Short mmCIF file of N, CA, C and O in Angstrom, two decimals:
data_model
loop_
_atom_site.label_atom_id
_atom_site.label_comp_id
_atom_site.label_asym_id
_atom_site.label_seq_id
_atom_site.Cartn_x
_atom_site.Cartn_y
_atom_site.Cartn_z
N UNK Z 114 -20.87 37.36 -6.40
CA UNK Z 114 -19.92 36.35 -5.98
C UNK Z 114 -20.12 35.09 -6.81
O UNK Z 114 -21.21 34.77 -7.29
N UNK Z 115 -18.92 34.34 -6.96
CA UNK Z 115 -18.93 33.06 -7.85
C UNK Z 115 -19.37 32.21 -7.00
O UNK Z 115 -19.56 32.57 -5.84
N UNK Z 116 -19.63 30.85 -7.43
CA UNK Z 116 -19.53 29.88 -6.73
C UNK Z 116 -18.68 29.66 -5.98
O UNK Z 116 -19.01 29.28 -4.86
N UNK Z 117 -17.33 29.81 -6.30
CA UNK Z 117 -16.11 29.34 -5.31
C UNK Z 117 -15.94 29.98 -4.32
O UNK Z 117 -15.54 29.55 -3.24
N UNK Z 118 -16.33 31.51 -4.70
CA UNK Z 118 -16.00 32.34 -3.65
C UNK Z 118 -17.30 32.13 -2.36
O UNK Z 118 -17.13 32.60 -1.24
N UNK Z 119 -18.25 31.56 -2.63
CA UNK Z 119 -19.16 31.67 -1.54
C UNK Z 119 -19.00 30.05 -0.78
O UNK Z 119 -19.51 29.83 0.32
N UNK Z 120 -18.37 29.19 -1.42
CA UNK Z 120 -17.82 28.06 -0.78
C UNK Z 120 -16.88 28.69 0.55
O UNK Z 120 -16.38 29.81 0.51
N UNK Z 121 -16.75 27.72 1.73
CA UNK Z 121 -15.61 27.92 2.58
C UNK Z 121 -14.19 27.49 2.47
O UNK Z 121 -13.84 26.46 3.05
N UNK Z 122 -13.23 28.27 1.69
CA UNK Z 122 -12.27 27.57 1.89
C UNK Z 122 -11.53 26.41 2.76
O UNK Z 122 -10.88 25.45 2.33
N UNK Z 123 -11.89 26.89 4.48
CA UNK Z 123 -11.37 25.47 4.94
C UNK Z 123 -12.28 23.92 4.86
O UNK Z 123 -11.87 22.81 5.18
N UNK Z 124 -13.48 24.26 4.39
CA UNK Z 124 -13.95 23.05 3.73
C UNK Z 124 -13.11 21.99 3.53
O UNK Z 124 -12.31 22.74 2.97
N UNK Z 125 -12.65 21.11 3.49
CA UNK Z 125 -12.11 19.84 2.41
C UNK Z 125 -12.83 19.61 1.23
O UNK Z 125 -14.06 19.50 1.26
N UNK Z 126 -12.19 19.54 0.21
CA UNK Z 126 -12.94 18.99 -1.17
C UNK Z 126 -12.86 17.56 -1.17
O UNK Z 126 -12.03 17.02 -0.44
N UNK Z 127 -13.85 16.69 -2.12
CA UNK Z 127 -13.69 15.32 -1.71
C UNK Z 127 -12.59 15.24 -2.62
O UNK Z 127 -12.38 16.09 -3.48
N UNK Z 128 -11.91 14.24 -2.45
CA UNK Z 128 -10.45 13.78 -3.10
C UNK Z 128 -11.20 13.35 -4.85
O UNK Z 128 -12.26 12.78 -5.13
N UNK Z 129 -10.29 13.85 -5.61
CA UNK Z 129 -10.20 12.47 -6.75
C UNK Z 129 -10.64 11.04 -6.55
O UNK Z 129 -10.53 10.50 -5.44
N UNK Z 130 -11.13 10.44 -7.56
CA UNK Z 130 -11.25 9.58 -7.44
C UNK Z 130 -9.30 8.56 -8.47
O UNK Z 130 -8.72 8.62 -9.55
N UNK Z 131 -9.15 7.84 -7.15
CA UNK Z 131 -7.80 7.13 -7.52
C UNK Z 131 -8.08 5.90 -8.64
O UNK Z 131 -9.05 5.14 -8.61
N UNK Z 132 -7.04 5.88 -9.60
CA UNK Z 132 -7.64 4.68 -10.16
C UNK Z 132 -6.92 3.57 -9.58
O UNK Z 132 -5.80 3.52 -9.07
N UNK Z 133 -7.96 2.55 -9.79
CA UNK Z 133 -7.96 1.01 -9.49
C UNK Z 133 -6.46 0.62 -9.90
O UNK Z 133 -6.07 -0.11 -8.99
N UNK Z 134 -5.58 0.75 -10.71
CA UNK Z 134 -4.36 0.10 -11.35
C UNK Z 134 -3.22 0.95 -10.04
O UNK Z 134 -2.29 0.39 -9.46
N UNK Z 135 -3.72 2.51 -9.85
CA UNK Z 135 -2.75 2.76 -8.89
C UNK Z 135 -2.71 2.00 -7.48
O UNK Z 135 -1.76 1.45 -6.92
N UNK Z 136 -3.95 2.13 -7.13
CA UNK Z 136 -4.24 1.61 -5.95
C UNK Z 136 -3.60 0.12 -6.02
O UNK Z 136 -2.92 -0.05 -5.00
N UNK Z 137 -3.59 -0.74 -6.65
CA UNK Z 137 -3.21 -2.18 -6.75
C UNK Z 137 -1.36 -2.18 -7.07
O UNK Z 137 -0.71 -3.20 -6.82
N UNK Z 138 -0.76 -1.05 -7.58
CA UNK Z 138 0.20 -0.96 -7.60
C UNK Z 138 0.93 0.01 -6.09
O UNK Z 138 2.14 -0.09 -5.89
N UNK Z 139 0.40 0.55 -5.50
CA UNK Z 139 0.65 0.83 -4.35
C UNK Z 139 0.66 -0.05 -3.43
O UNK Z 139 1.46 0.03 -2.50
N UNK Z 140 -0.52 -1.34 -3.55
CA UNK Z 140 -0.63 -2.21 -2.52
C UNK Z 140 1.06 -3.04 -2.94
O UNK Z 140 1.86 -3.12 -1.99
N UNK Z 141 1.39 -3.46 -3.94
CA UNK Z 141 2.32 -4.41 -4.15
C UNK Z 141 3.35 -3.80 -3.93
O UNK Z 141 4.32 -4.53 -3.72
N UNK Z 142 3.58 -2.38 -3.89
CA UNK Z 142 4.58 -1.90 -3.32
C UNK Z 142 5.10 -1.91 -1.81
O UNK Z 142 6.26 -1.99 -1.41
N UNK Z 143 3.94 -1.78 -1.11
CA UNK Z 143 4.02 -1.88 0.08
C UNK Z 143 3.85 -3.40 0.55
O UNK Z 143 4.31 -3.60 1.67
N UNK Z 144 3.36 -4.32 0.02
CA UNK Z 144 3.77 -5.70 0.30
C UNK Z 144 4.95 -5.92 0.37
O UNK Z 144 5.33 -6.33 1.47
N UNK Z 145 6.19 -5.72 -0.93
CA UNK Z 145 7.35 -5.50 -1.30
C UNK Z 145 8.03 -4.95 0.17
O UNK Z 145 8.74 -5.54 0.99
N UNK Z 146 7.52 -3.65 0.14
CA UNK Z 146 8.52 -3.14 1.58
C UNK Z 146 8.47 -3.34 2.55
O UNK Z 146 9.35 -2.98 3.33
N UNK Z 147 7.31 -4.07 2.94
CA UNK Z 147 7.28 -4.76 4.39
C UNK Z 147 7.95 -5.86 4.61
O UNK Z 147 8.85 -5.93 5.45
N UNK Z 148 7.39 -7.29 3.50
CA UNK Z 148 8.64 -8.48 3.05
C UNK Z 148 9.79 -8.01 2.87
O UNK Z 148 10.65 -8.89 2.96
N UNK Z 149 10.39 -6.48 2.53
CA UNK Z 149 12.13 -6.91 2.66
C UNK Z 149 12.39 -5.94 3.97
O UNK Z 149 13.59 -5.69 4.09
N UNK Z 150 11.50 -5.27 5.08
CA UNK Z 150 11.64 -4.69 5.79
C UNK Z 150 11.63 -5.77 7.22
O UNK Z 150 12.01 -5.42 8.34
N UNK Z 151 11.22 -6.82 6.93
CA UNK Z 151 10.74 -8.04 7.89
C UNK Z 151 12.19 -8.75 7.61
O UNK Z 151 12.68 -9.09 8.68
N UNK Z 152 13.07 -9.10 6.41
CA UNK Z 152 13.50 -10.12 6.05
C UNK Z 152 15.12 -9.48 6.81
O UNK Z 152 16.03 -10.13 7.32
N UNK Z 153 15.00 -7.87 6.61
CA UNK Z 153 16.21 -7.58 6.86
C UNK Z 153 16.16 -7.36 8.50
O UNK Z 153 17.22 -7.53 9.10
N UNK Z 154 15.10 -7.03 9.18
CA UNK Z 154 14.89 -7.36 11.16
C UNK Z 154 15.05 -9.19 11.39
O UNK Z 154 15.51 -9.71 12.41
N UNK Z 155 14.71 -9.68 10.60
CA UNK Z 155 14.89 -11.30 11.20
C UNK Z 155 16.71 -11.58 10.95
O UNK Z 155 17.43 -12.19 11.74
N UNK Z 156 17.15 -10.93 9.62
CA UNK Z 156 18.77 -10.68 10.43
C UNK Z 156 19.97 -10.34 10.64
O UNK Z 156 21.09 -10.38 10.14
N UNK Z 157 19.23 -9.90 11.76
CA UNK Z 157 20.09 -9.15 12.89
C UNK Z 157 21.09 -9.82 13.54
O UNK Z 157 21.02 -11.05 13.44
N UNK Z 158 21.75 -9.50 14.01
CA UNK Z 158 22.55 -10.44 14.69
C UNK Z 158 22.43 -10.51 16.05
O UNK Z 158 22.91 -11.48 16.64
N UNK Z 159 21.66 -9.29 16.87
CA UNK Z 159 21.98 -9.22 18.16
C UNK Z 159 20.61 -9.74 19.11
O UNK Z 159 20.49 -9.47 20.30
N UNK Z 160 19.92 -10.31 18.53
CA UNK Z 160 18.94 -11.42 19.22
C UNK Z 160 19.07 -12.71 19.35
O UNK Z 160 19.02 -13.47 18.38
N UNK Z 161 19.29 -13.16 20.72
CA UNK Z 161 20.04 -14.02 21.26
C UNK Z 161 18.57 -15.04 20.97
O UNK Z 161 17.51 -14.63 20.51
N UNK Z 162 18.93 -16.55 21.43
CA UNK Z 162 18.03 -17.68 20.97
C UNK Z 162 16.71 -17.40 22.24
O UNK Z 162 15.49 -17.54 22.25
N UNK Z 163 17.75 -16.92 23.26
CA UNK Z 163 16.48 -17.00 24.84
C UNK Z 163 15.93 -16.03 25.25
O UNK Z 163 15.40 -15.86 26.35
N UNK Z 164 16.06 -14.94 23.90
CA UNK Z 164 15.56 -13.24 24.06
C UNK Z 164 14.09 -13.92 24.07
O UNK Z 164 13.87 -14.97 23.48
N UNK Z 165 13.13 -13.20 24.80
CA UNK Z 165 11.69 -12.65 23.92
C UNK Z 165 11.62 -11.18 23.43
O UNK Z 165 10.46 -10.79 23.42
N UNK Z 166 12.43 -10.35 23.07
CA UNK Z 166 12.16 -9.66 23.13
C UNK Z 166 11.33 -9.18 21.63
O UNK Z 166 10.43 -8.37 21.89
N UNK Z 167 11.45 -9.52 20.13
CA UNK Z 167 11.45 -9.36 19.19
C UNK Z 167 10.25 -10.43 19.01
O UNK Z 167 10.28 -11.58 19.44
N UNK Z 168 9.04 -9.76 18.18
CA UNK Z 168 8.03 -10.60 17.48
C UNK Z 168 7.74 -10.32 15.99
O UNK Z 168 6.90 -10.88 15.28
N UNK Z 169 8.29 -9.69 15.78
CA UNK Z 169 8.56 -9.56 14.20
C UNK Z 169 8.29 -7.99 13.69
O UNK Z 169 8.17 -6.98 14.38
N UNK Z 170 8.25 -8.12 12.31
CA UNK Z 170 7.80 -6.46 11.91
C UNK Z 170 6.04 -6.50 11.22
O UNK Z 170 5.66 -7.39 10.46
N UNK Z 171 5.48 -5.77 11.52
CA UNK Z 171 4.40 -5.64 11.48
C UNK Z 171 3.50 -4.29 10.76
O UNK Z 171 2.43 -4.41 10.16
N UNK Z 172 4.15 -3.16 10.96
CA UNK Z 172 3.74 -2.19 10.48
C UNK Z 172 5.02 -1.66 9.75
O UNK Z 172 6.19 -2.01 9.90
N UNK Z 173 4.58 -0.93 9.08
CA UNK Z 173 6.22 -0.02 8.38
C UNK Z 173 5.51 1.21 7.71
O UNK Z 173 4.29 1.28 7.57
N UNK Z 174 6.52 2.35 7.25
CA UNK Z 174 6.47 3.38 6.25
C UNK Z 174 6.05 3.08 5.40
O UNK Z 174 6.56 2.01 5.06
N UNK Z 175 4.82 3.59 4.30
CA UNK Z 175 4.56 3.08 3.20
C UNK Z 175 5.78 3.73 2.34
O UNK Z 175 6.54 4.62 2.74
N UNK Z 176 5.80 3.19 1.27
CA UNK Z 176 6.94 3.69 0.38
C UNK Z 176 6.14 5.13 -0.21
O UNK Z 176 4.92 5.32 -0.30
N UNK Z 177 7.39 6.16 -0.63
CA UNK Z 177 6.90 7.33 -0.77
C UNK Z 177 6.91 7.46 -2.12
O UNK Z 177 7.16 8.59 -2.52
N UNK Z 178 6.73 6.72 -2.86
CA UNK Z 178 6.25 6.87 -4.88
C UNK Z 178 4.68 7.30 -4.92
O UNK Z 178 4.00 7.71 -5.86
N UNK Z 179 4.23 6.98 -3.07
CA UNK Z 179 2.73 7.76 -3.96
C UNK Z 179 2.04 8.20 -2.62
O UNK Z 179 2.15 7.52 -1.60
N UNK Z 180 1.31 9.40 -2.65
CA UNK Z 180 0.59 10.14 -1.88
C UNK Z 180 -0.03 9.39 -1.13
O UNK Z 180 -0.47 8.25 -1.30
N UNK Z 181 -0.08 10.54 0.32
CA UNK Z 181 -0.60 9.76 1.60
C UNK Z 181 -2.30 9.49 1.42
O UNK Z 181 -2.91 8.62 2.04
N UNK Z 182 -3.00 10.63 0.25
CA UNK Z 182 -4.42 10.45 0.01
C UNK Z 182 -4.63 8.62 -0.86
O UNK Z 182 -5.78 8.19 -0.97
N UNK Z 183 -3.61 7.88 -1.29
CA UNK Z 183 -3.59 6.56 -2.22
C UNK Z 183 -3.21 5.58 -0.25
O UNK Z 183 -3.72 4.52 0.10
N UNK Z 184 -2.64 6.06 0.23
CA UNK Z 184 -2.69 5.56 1.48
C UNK Z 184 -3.88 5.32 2.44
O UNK Z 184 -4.25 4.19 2.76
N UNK Z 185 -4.47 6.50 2.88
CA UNK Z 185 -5.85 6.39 3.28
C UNK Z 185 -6.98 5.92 2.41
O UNK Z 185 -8.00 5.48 2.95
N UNK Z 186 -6.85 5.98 0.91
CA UNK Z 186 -7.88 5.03 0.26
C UNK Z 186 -7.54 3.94 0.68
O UNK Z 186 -8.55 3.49 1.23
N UNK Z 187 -6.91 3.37 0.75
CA UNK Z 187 -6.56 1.83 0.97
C UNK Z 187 -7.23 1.05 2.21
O UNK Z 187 -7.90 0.04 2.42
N UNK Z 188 -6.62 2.17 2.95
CA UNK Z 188 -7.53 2.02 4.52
C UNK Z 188 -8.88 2.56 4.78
O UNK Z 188 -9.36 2.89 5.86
N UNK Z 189 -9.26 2.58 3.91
CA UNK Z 189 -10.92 3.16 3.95
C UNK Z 189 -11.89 2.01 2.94
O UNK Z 189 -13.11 1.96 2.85
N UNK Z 190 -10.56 0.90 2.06
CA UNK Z 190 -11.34 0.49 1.66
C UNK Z 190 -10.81 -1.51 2.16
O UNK Z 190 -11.13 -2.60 1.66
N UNK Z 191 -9.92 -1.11 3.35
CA UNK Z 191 -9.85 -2.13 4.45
C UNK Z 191 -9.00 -3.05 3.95
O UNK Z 191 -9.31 -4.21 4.23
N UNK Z 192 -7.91 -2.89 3.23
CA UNK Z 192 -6.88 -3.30 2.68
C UNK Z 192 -5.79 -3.50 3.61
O UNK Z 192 -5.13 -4.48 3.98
N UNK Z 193 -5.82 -1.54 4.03
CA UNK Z 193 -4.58 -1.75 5.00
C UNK Z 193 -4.59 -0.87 6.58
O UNK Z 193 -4.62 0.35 6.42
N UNK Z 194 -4.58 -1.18 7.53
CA UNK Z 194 -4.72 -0.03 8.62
C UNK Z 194 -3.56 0.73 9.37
O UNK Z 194 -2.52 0.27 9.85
N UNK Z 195 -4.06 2.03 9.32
CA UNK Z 195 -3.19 2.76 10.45
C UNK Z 195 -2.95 2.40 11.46
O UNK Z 195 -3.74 2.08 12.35
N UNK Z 196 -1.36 2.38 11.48
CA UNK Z 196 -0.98 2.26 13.16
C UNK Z 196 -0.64 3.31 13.98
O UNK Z 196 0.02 3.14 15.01
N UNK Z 197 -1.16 4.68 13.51
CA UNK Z 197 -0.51 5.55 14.06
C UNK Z 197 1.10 6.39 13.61
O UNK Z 197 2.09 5.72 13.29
N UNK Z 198 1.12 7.50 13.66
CA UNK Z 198 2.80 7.84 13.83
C UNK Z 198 3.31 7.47 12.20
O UNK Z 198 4.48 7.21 11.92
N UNK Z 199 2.30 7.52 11.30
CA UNK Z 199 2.70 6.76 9.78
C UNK Z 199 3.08 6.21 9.79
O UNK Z 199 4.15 6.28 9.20
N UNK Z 200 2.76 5.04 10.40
CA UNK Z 200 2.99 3.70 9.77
C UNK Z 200 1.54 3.10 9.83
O UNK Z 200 0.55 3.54 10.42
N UNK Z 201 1.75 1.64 8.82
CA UNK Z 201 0.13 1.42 8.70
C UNK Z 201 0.92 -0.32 8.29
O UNK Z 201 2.11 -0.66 8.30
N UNK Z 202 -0.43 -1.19 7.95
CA UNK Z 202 0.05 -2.58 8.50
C UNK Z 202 -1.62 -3.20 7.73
O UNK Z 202 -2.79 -2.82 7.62
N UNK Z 203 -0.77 -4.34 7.37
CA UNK Z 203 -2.22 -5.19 6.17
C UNK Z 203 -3.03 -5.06 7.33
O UNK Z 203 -2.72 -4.94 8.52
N UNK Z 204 -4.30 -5.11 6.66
CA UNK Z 204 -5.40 -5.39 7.16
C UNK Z 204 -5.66 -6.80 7.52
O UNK Z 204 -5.79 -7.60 6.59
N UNK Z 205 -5.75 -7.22 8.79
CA UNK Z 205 -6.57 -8.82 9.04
C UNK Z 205 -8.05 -9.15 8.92
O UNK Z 205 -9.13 -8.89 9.45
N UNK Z 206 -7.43 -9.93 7.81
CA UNK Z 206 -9.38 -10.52 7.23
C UNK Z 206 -9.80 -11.82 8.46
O UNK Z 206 -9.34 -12.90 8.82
N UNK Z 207 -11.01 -10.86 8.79
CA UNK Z 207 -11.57 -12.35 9.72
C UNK Z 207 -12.24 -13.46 8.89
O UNK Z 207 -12.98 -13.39 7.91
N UNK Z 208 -11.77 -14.49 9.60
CA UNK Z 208 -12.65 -15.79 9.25
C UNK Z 208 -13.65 -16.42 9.68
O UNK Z 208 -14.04 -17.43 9.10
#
């Protein structure tokens, strides 16, 4: 038997390593789509002045130009976090 074959297939292999230029171009993408995903919910027309109902947009779809594995790097390296249900949302840096 080879090596591969005595490995377990359902194993996970560790991912690639992503480069730094993608990762930084993924982040600005998704900055991008949240700022025009925020700009186009603020307006709306059908939120009245004495609603509470609306506090803004916060999480969104990352844009799909790049794999969900350039997604979870991001959030593993605390950039950006999952909200669940795919969507994910900057990371808050404490002060």
């Amino acid at each position: 038997m080879t090596d591969s074959q005595q490995q377990n297939p359902g194993t996970p292999q560790p991912p690639a390593a992503i480069p730094p230029e993608t990762l930084k171009s993924a982040m600005k993408a998704f900055k991008k789509r949240l700022k025009l995903t925020a700009l186009d919910d603020d307006s709306t027309l059908g939120r009245g002045p004495f609603s509470s109902g609306a506090k803004g947009v916060y999480a969104i779809q990352p844009p799909n130009q790049f794999p969900r594995e350039v997604w979870e790097e991001l959030c593993r390296l605390g950039k950006l976090r999952n909200s669940g249900h795919g969507l994910y949302e900057i990371a808050k840096e404490e002060k």
